[in-house]
mmCIF file of C-alpha atoms in Angstrom:
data_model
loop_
_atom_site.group_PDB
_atom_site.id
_atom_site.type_symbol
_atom_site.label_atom_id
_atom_site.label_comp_id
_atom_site.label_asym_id
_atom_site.label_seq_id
_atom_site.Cartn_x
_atom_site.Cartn_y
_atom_site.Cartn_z
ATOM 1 C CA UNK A 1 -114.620 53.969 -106.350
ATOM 2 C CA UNK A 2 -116.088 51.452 -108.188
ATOM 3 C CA UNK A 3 -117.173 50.656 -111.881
ATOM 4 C CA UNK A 4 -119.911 50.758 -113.747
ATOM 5 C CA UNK A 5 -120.366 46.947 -113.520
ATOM 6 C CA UNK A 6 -121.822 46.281 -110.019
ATOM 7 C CA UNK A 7 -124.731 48.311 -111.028
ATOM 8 C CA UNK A 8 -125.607 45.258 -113.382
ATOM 9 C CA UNK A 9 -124.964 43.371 -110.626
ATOM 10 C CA UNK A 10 -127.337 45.364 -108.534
ATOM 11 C CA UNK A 11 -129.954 44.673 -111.494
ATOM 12 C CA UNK A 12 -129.430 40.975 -111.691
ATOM 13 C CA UNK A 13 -129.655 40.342 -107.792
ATOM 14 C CA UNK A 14 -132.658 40.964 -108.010
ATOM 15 C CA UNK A 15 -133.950 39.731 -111.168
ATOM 16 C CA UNK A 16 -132.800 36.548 -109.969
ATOM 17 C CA UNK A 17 -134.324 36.904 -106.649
ATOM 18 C CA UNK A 18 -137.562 37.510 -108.625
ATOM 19 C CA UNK A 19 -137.237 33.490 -109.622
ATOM 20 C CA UNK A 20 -138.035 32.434 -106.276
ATOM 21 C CA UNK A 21 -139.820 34.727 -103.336
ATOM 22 C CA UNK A 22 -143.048 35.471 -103.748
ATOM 23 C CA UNK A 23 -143.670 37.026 -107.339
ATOM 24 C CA UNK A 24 -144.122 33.876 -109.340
ATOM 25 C CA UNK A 25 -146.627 33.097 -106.916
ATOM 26 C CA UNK A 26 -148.637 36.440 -107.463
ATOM 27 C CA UNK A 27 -148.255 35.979 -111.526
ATOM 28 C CA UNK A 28 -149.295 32.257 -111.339
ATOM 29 C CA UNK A 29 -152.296 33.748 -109.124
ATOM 30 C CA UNK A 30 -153.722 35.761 -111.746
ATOM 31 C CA UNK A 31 -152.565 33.036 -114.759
ATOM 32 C CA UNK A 32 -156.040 32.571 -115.965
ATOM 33 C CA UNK A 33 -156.259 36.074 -116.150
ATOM 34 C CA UNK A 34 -154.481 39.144 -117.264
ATOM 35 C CA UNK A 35 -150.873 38.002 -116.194
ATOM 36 C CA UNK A 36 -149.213 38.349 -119.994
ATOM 37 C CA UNK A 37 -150.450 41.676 -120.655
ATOM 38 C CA UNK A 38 -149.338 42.681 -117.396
ATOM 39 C CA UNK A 39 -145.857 41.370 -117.789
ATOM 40 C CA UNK A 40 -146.106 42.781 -121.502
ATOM 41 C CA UNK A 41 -146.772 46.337 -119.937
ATOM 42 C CA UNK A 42 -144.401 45.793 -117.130
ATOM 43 C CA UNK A 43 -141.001 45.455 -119.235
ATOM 44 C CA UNK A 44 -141.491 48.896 -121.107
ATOM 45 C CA UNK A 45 -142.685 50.437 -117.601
ATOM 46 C CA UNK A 46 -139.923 49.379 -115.350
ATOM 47 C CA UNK A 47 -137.387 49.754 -118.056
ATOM 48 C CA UNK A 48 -138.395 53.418 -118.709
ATOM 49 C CA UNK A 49 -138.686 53.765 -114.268
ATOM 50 C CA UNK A 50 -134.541 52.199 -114.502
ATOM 51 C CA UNK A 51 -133.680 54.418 -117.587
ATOM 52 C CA UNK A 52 -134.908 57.601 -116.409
ATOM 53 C CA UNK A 53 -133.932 57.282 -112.696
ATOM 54 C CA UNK A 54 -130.196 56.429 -114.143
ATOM 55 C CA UNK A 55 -130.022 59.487 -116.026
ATOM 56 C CA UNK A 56 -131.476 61.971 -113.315
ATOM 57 C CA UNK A 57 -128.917 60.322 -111.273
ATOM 58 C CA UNK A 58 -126.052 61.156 -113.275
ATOM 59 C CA UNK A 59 -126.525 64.701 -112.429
ATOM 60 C CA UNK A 60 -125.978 63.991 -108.485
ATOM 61 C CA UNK A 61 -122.323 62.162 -109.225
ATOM 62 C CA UNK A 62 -120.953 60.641 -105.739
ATOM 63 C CA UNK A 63 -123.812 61.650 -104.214
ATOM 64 C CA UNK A 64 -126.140 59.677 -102.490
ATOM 65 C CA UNK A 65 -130.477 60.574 -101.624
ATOM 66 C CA UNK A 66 -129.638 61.632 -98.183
ATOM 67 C CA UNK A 67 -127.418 64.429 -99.806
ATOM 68 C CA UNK A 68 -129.828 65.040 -102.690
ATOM 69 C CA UNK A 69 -132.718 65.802 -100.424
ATOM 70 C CA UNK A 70 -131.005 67.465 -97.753
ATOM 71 C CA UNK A 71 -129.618 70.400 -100.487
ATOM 72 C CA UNK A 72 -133.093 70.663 -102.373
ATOM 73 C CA UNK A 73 -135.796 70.126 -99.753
ATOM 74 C CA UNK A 74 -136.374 71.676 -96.201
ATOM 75 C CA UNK A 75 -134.847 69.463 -93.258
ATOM 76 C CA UNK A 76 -137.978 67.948 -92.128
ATOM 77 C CA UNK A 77 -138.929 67.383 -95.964
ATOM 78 C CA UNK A 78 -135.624 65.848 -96.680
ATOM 79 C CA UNK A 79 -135.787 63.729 -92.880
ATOM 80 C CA UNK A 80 -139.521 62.348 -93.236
ATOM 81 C CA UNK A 81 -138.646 61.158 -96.740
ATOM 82 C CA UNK A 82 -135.606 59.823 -96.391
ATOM 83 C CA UNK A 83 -136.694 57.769 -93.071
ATOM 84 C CA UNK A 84 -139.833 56.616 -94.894
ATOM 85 C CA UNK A 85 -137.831 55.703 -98.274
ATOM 86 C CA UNK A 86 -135.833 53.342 -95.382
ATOM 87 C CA UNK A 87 -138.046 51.352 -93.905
ATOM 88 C CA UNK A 88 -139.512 50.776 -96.807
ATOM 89 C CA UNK A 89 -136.454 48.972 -98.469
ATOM 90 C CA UNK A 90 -136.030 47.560 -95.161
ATOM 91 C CA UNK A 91 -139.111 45.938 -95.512
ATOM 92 C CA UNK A 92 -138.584 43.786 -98.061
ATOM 93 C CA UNK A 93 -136.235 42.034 -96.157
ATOM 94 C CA UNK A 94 -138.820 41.433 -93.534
ATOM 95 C CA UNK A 95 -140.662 39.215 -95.955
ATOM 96 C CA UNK A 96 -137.529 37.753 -97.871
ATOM 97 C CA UNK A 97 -135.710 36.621 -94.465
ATOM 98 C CA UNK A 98 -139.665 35.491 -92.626
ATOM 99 C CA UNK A 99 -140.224 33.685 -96.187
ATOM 100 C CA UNK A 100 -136.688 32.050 -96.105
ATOM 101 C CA UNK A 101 -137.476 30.888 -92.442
ATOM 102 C CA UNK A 102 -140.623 28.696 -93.479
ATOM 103 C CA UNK A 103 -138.915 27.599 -96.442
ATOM 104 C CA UNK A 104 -136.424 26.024 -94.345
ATOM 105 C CA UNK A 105 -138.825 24.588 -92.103
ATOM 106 C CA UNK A 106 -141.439 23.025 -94.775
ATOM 107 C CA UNK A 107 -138.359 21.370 -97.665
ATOM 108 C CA UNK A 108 -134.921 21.214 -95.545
ATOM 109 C CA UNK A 109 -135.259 21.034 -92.008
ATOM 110 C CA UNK A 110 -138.629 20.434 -90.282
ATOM 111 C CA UNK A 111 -136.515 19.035 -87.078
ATOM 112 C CA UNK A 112 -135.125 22.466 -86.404
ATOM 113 C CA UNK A 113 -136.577 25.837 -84.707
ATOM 114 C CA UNK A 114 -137.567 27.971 -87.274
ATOM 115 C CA UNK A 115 -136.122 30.737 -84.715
ATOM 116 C CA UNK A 116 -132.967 29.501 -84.261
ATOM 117 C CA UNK A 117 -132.453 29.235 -87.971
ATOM 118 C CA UNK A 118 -133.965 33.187 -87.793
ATOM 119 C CA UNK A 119 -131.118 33.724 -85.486
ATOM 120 C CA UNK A 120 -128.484 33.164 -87.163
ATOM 121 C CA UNK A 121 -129.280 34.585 -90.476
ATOM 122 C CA UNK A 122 -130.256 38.047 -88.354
ATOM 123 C CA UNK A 123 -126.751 37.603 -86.870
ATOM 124 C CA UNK A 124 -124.905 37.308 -90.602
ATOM 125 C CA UNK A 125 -127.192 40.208 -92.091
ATOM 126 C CA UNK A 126 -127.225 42.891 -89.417
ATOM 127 C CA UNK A 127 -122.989 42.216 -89.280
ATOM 128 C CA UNK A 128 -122.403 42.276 -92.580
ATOM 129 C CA UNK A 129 -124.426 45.532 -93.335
ATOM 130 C CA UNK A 130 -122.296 47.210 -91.420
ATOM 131 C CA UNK A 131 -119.525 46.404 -93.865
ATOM 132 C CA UNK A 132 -119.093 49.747 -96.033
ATOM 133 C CA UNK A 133 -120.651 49.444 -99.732
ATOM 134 C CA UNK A 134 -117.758 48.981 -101.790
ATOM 135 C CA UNK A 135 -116.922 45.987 -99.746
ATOM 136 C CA UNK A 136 -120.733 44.467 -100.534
ATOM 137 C CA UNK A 137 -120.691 45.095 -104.220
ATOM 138 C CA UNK A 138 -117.643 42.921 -104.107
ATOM 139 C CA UNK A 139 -119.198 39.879 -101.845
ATOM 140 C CA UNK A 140 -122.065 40.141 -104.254
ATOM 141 C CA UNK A 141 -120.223 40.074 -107.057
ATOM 142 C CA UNK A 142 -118.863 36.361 -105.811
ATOM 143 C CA UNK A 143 -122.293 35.145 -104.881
ATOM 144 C CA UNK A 144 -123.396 36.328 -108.316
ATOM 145 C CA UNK A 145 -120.293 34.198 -110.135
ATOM 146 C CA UNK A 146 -121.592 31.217 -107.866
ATOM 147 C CA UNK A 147 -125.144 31.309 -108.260
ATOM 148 C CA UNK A 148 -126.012 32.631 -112.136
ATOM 149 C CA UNK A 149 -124.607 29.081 -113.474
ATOM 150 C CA UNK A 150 -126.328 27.053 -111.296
ATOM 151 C CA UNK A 151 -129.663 29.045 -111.966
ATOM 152 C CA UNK A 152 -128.560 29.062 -115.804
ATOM 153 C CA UNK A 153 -128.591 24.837 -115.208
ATOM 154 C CA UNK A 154 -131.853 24.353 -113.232
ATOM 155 C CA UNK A 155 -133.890 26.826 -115.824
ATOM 156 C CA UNK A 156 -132.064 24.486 -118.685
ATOM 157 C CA UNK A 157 -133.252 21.330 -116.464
ATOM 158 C CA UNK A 158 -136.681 21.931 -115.734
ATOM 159 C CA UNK A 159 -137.665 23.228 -119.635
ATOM 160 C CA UNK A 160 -135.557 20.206 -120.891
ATOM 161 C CA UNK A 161 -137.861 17.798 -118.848
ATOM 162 C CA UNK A 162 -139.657 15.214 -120.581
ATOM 163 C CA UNK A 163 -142.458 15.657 -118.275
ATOM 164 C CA UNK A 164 -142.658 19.785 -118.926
ATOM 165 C CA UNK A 165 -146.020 20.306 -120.038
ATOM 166 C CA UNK A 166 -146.120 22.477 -122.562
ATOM 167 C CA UNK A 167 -149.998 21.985 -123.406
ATOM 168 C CA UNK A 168 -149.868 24.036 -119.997
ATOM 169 C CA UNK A 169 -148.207 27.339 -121.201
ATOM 170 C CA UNK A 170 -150.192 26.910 -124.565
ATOM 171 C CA UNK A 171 -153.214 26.783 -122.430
ATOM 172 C CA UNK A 172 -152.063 30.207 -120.454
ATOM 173 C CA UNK A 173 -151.211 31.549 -123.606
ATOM 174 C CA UNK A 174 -154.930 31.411 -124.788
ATOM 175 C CA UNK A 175 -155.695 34.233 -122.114
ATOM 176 C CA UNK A 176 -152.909 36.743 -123.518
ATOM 177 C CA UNK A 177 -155.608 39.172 -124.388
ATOM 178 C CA UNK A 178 -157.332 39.490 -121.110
ATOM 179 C CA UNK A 179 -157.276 42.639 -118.952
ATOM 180 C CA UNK A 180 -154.007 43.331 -116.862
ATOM 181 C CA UNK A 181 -154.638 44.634 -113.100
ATOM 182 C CA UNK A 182 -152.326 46.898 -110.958
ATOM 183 C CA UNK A 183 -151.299 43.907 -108.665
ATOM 184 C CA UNK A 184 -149.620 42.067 -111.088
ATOM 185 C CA UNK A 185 -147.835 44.772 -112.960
ATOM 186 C CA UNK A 186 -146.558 45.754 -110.019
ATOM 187 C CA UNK A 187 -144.968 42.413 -109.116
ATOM 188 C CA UNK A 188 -143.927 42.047 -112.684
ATOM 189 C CA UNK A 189 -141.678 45.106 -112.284
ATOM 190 C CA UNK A 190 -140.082 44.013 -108.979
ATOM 191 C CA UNK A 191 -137.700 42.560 -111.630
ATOM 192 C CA UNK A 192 -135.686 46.081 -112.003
ATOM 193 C CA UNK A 193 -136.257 47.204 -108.796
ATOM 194 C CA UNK A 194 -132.052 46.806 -107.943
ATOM 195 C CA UNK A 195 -131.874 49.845 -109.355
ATOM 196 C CA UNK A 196 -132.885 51.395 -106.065
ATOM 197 C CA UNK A 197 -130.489 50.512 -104.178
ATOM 198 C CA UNK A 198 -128.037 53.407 -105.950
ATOM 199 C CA UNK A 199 -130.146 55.947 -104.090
ATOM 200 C CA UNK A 200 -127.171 54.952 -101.569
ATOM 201 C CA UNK A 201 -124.402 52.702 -103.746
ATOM 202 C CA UNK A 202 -124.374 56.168 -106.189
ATOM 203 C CA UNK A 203 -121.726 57.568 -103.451
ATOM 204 C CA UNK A 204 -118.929 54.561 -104.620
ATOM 205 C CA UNK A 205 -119.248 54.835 -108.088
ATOM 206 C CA UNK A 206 -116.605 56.809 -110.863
ATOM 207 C CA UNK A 207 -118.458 58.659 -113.190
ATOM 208 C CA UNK A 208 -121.964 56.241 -113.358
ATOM 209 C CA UNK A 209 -123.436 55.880 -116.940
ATOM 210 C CA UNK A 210 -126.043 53.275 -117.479
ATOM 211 C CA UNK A 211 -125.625 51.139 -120.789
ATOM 212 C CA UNK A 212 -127.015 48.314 -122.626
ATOM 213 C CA UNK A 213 -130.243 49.116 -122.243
ATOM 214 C CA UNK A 214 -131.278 46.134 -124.768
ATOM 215 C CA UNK A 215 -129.591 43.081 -122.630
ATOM 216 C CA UNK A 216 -131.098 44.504 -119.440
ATOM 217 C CA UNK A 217 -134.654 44.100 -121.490
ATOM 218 C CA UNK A 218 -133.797 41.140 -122.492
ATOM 219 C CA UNK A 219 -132.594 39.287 -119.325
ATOM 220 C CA UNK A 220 -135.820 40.830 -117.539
ATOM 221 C CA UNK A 221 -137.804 38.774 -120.016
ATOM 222 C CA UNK A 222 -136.179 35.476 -119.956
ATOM 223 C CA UNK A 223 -136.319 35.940 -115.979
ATOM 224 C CA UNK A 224 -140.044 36.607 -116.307
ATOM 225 C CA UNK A 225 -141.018 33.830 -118.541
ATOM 226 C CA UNK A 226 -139.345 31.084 -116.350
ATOM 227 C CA UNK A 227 -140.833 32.702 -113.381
ATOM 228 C CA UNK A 228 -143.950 31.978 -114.737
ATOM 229 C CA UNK A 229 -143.890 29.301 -117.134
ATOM 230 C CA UNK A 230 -141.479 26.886 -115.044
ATOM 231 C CA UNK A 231 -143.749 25.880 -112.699
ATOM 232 C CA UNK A 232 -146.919 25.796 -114.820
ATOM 233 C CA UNK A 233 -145.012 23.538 -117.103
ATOM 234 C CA UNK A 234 -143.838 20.905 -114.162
ATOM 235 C CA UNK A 235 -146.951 21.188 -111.841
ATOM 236 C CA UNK A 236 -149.546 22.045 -114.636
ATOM 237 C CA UNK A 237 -151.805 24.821 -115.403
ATOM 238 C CA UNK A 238 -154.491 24.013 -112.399
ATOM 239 C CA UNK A 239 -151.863 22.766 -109.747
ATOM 240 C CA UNK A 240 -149.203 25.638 -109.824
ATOM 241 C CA UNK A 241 -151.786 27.488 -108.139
ATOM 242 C CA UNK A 242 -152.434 25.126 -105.171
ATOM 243 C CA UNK A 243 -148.515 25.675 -103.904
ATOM 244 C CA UNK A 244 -147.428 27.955 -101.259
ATOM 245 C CA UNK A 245 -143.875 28.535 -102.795
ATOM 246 C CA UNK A 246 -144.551 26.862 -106.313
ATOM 247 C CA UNK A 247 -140.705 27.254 -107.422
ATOM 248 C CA UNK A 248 -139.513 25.780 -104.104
ATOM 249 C CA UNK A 249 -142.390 22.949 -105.410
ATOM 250 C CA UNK A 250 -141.159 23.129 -108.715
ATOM 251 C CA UNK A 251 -137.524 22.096 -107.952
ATOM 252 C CA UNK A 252 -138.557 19.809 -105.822
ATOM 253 C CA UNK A 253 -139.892 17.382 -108.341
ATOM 254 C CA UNK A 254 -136.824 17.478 -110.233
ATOM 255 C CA UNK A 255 -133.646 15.013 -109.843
ATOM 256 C CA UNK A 256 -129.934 15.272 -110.427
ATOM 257 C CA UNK A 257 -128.915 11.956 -112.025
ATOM 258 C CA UNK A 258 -124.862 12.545 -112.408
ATOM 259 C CA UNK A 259 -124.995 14.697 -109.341
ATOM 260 C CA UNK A 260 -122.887 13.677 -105.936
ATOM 261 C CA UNK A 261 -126.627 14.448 -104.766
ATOM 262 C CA UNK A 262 -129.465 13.277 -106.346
ATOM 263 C CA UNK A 263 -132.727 16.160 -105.337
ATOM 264 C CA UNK A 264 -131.903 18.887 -107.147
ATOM 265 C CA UNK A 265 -133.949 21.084 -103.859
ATOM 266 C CA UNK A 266 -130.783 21.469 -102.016
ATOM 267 C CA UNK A 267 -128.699 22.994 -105.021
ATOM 268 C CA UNK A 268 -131.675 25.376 -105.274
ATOM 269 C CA UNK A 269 -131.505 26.015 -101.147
ATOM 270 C CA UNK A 270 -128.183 26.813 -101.254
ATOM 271 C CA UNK A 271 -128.328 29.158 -104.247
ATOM 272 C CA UNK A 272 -131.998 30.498 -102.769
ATOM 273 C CA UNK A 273 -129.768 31.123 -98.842
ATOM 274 C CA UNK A 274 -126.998 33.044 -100.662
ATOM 275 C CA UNK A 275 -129.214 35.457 -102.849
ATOM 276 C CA UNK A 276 -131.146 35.474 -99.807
ATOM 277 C CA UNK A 277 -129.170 36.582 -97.427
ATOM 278 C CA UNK A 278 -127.361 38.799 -99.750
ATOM 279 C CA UNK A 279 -130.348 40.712 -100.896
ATOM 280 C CA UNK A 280 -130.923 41.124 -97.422
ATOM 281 C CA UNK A 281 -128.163 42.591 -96.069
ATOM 282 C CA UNK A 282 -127.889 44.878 -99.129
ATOM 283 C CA UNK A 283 -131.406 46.545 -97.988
ATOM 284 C CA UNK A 284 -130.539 46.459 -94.592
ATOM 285 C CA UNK A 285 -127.578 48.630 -95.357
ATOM 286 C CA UNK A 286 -128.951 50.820 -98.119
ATOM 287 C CA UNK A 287 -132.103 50.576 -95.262
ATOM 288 C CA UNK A 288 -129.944 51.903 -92.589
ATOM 289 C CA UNK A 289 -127.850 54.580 -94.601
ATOM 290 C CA UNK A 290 -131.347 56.553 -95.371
ATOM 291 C CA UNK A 291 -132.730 56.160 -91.740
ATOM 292 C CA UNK A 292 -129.109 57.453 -90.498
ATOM 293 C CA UNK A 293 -129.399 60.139 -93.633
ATOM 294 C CA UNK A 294 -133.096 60.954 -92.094
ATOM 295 C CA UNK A 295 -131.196 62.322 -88.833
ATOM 296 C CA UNK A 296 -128.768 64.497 -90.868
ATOM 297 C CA UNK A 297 -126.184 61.019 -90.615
ATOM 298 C CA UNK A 298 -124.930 60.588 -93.933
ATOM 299 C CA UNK A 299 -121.590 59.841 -95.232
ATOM 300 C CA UNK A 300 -118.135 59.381 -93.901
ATOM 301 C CA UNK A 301 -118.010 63.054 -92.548
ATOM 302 C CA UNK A 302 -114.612 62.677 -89.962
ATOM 303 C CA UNK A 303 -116.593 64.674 -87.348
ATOM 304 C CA UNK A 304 -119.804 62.457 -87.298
ATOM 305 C CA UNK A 305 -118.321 59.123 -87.361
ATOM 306 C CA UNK A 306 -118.622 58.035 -83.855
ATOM 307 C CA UNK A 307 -121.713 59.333 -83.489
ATOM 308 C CA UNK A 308 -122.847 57.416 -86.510
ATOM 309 C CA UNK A 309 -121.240 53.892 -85.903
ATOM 310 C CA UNK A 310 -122.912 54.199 -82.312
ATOM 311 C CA UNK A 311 -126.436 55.126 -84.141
ATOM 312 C CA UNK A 312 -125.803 52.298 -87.010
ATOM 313 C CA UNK A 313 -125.988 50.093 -83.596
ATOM 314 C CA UNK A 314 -129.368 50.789 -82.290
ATOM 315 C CA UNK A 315 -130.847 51.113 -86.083
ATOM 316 C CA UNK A 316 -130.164 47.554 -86.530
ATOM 317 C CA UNK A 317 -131.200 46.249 -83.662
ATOM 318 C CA UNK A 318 -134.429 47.300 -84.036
ATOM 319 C CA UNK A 319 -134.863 46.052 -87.632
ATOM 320 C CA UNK A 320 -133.621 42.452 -86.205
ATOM 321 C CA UNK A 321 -136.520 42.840 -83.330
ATOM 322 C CA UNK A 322 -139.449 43.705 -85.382
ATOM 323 C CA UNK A 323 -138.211 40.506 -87.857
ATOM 324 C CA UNK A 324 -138.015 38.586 -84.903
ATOM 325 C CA UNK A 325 -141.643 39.883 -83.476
ATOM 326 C CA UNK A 326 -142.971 39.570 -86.575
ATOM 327 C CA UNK A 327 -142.321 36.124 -87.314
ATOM 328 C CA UNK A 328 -143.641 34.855 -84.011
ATOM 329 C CA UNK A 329 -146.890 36.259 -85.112
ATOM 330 C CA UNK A 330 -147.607 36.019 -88.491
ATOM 331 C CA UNK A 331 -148.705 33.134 -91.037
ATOM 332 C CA UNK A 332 -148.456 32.284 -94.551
ATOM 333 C CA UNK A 333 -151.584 33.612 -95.464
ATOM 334 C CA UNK A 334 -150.587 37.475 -93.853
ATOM 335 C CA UNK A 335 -146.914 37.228 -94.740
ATOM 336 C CA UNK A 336 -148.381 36.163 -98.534
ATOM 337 C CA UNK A 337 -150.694 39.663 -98.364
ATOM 338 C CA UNK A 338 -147.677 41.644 -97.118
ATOM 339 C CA UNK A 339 -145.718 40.790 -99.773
ATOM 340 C CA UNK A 340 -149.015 41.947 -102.319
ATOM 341 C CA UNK A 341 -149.475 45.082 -100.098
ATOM 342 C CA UNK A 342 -145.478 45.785 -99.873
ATOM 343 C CA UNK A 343 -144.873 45.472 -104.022
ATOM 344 C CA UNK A 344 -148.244 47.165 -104.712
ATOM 345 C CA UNK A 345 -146.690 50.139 -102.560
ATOM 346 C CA UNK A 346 -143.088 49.794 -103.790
ATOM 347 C CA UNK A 347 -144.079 50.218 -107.178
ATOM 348 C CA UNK A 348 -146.008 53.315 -106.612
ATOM 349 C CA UNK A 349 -143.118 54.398 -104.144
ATOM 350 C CA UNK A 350 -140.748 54.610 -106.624
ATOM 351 C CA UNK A 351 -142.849 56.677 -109.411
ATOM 352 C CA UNK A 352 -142.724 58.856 -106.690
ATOM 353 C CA UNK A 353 -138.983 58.354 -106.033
ATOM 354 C CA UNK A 354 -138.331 59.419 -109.803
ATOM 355 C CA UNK A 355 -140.876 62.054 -109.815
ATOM 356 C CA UNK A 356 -138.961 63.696 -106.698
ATOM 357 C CA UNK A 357 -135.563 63.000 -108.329
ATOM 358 C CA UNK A 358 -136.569 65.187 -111.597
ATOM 359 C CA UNK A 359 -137.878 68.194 -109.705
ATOM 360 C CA UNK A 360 -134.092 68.250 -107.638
ATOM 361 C CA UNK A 361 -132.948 68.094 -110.372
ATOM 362 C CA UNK A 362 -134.573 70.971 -111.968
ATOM 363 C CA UNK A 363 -133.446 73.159 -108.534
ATOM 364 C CA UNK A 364 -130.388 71.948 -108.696
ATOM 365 C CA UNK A 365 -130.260 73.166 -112.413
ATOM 366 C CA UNK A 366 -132.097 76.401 -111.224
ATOM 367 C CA UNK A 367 -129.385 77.117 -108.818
ATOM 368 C CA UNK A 368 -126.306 76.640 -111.405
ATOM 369 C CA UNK A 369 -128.014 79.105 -113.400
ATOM 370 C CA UNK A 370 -128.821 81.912 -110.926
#
């Protein structure tokens, strides 16, 4: 069992995950347009989507959403959910892991097969997510300690710059009062989503009770304003837009002068690989446990155990395949509307998720009382 804590930590992986992939790129997108309201709507709507999703699941204690479903729904109900809800967190790696691919190839290592560095991370992730989840709330809990400082520095490095522009973020300011749009709200809240990922995690955890409501508010700010405003301020209002990965390009203009190394890029890479990787093999596990929960697979039930590690087998080999397919066939440009179509979906995904969560709930309620 586990404390309260790690479900912070949940929160924070990926609000700091939200610094680099592909959501400041969809807020810069829209910067001459309604990208401040959106975020403005986006902290009171994901913050309500975290707050009311804790509660509901503080009725279901040690129990994760294969075991909600299966008591509350009908089995093919419960299985078609639970195998969709999956793949669905699964897919986010797809674009974190294809993303971190490129990345290497275009700023570290352009010498290098872009598989072979594919390879290995699908090696690390699919192993370690086989590790059980109290074991991965303490690895991230490390990478977390390692990586928050050094994020904590380059956000303090890039807004100390002489050459931030802030005539750019005044500029961006001017549109505050345009029209939001679905798109960008939806990145905007990607910020919580860690939350999720106690559909599964919910099973380790004594007596879950979600508090300090106002710091979680207030980190998803700060996280959103240097998501957007970072790399407006170093590459300017016009240019931001013209970058593929426009934090990767933001850190790369910047240098470490009392630093063993002087481009501040590969202090970013290495923070950027462990969040990375981490992320990933968090929603390859939480990925896996649903699928494996789809076929009636859940938990650490004595007499389904073999059966299960043998199933946990195939389930991740196939996730590594269609990663590895996938990257042999797709671009920027499609993995860049994947990520648009994936968070557009995600966001409506987990309305749903909540919506679902109330109404067991309410029959779980029903059923106490009869």
């Amino acid at each position: 069992m586990v404390r309260n804590k790690y479900f912070y930590y949940l929160f924070l992986l990926n609000a700091s995950i939200n610094l680099i992939n592909y959501v400041p790129r969809i807020l810069i997108q829209d910067r001459f347009g309604g990208v401040l309201m959106s975020m403005l709507i986006a902290v009171p709507v994901g913050s309500l989507l975290m707050y009311v999703f804790s509660k509901l699941l503080q009725r279901f204690p040690g129990e994760g959403l294969p075991e909600i479903f299966h008591s509350v729904f009908p089995v093919w109900i419960s299985g078609f959910l639970l195998i969709l809800y999956g793949l669905a967190w699964y897919f986010s790696s797809v674009i974190t892991l294809i993303s971190f691919m490129d990345i290497t190839s275009r700023y570290i290592s352009p010498d290098v097969s872009p598989y072979i560095v594919l390879t290995g991370f699908l090696v690390v992730v699919g192993l370690s997510a086989r590790l059980d989840s109290e074991s991965l709330l303490y690895a991230l809990e490390m990478v977390l300690y390692i990586a928050m400082p050094l994020i904590a520095y380059m956000a303090w490095r890039v807004f100390s710059n002489p050459y931030f522009s802030w005539d750019s973020v005044r500029q961006i300011i001017t549109y505050a009062w345009n029209m939001p749009n679905y798109r960008t709200i939806a990145a905007a809240t990607y910020i919580y989503t860690g939350y999720i990922n106690m559909v599964v995690f919910n099973r380790i955890f004594r007596r879950f009770k979600m508090k300090h409501m106002f710091s979680i508010i207030l980190v998803s700010i700060v996280s959103l304003f240097i998501s957007l405003f970072a790399p407006l301020g170093i590459l300017g209002a016009n240019g931001a837009g013209e970058h593929v990965y426009p934090a990767f390009s933001t850190v790369d203009a910047m240098r470490i002068r009392y630093f063993i190394i002087e481009r501040m890029i590969y202090v970013f890479f290495v923070v950027y690989m462990m969040l990375s990787l981490m992320n990933s093999i968090i929603h390859w596990h939480v990925g896996k446990e649903l699928v494996l929960g789809g076929f009636k697979l859940e938990g650490e039930k004595p007499s389904l155990l073999p059966k299960k590690r043998k199933a946990e087998w195939w389930v991740l080999a196939l996730f590594a395949v269609i990663i590895f397919v996938l990257a042999t066939v797709i671009n920027q440009y499609t993995l860049n509307d994947m990520a648009i179509v994936f968070l557009d979906v995600r966001f409506a995904g987990e309305i749903l998720l909540v919506i679902l969560l109330i109404y067991a709930a309410m029959r779980r309620g029903r059923r106490r009382r009869a």
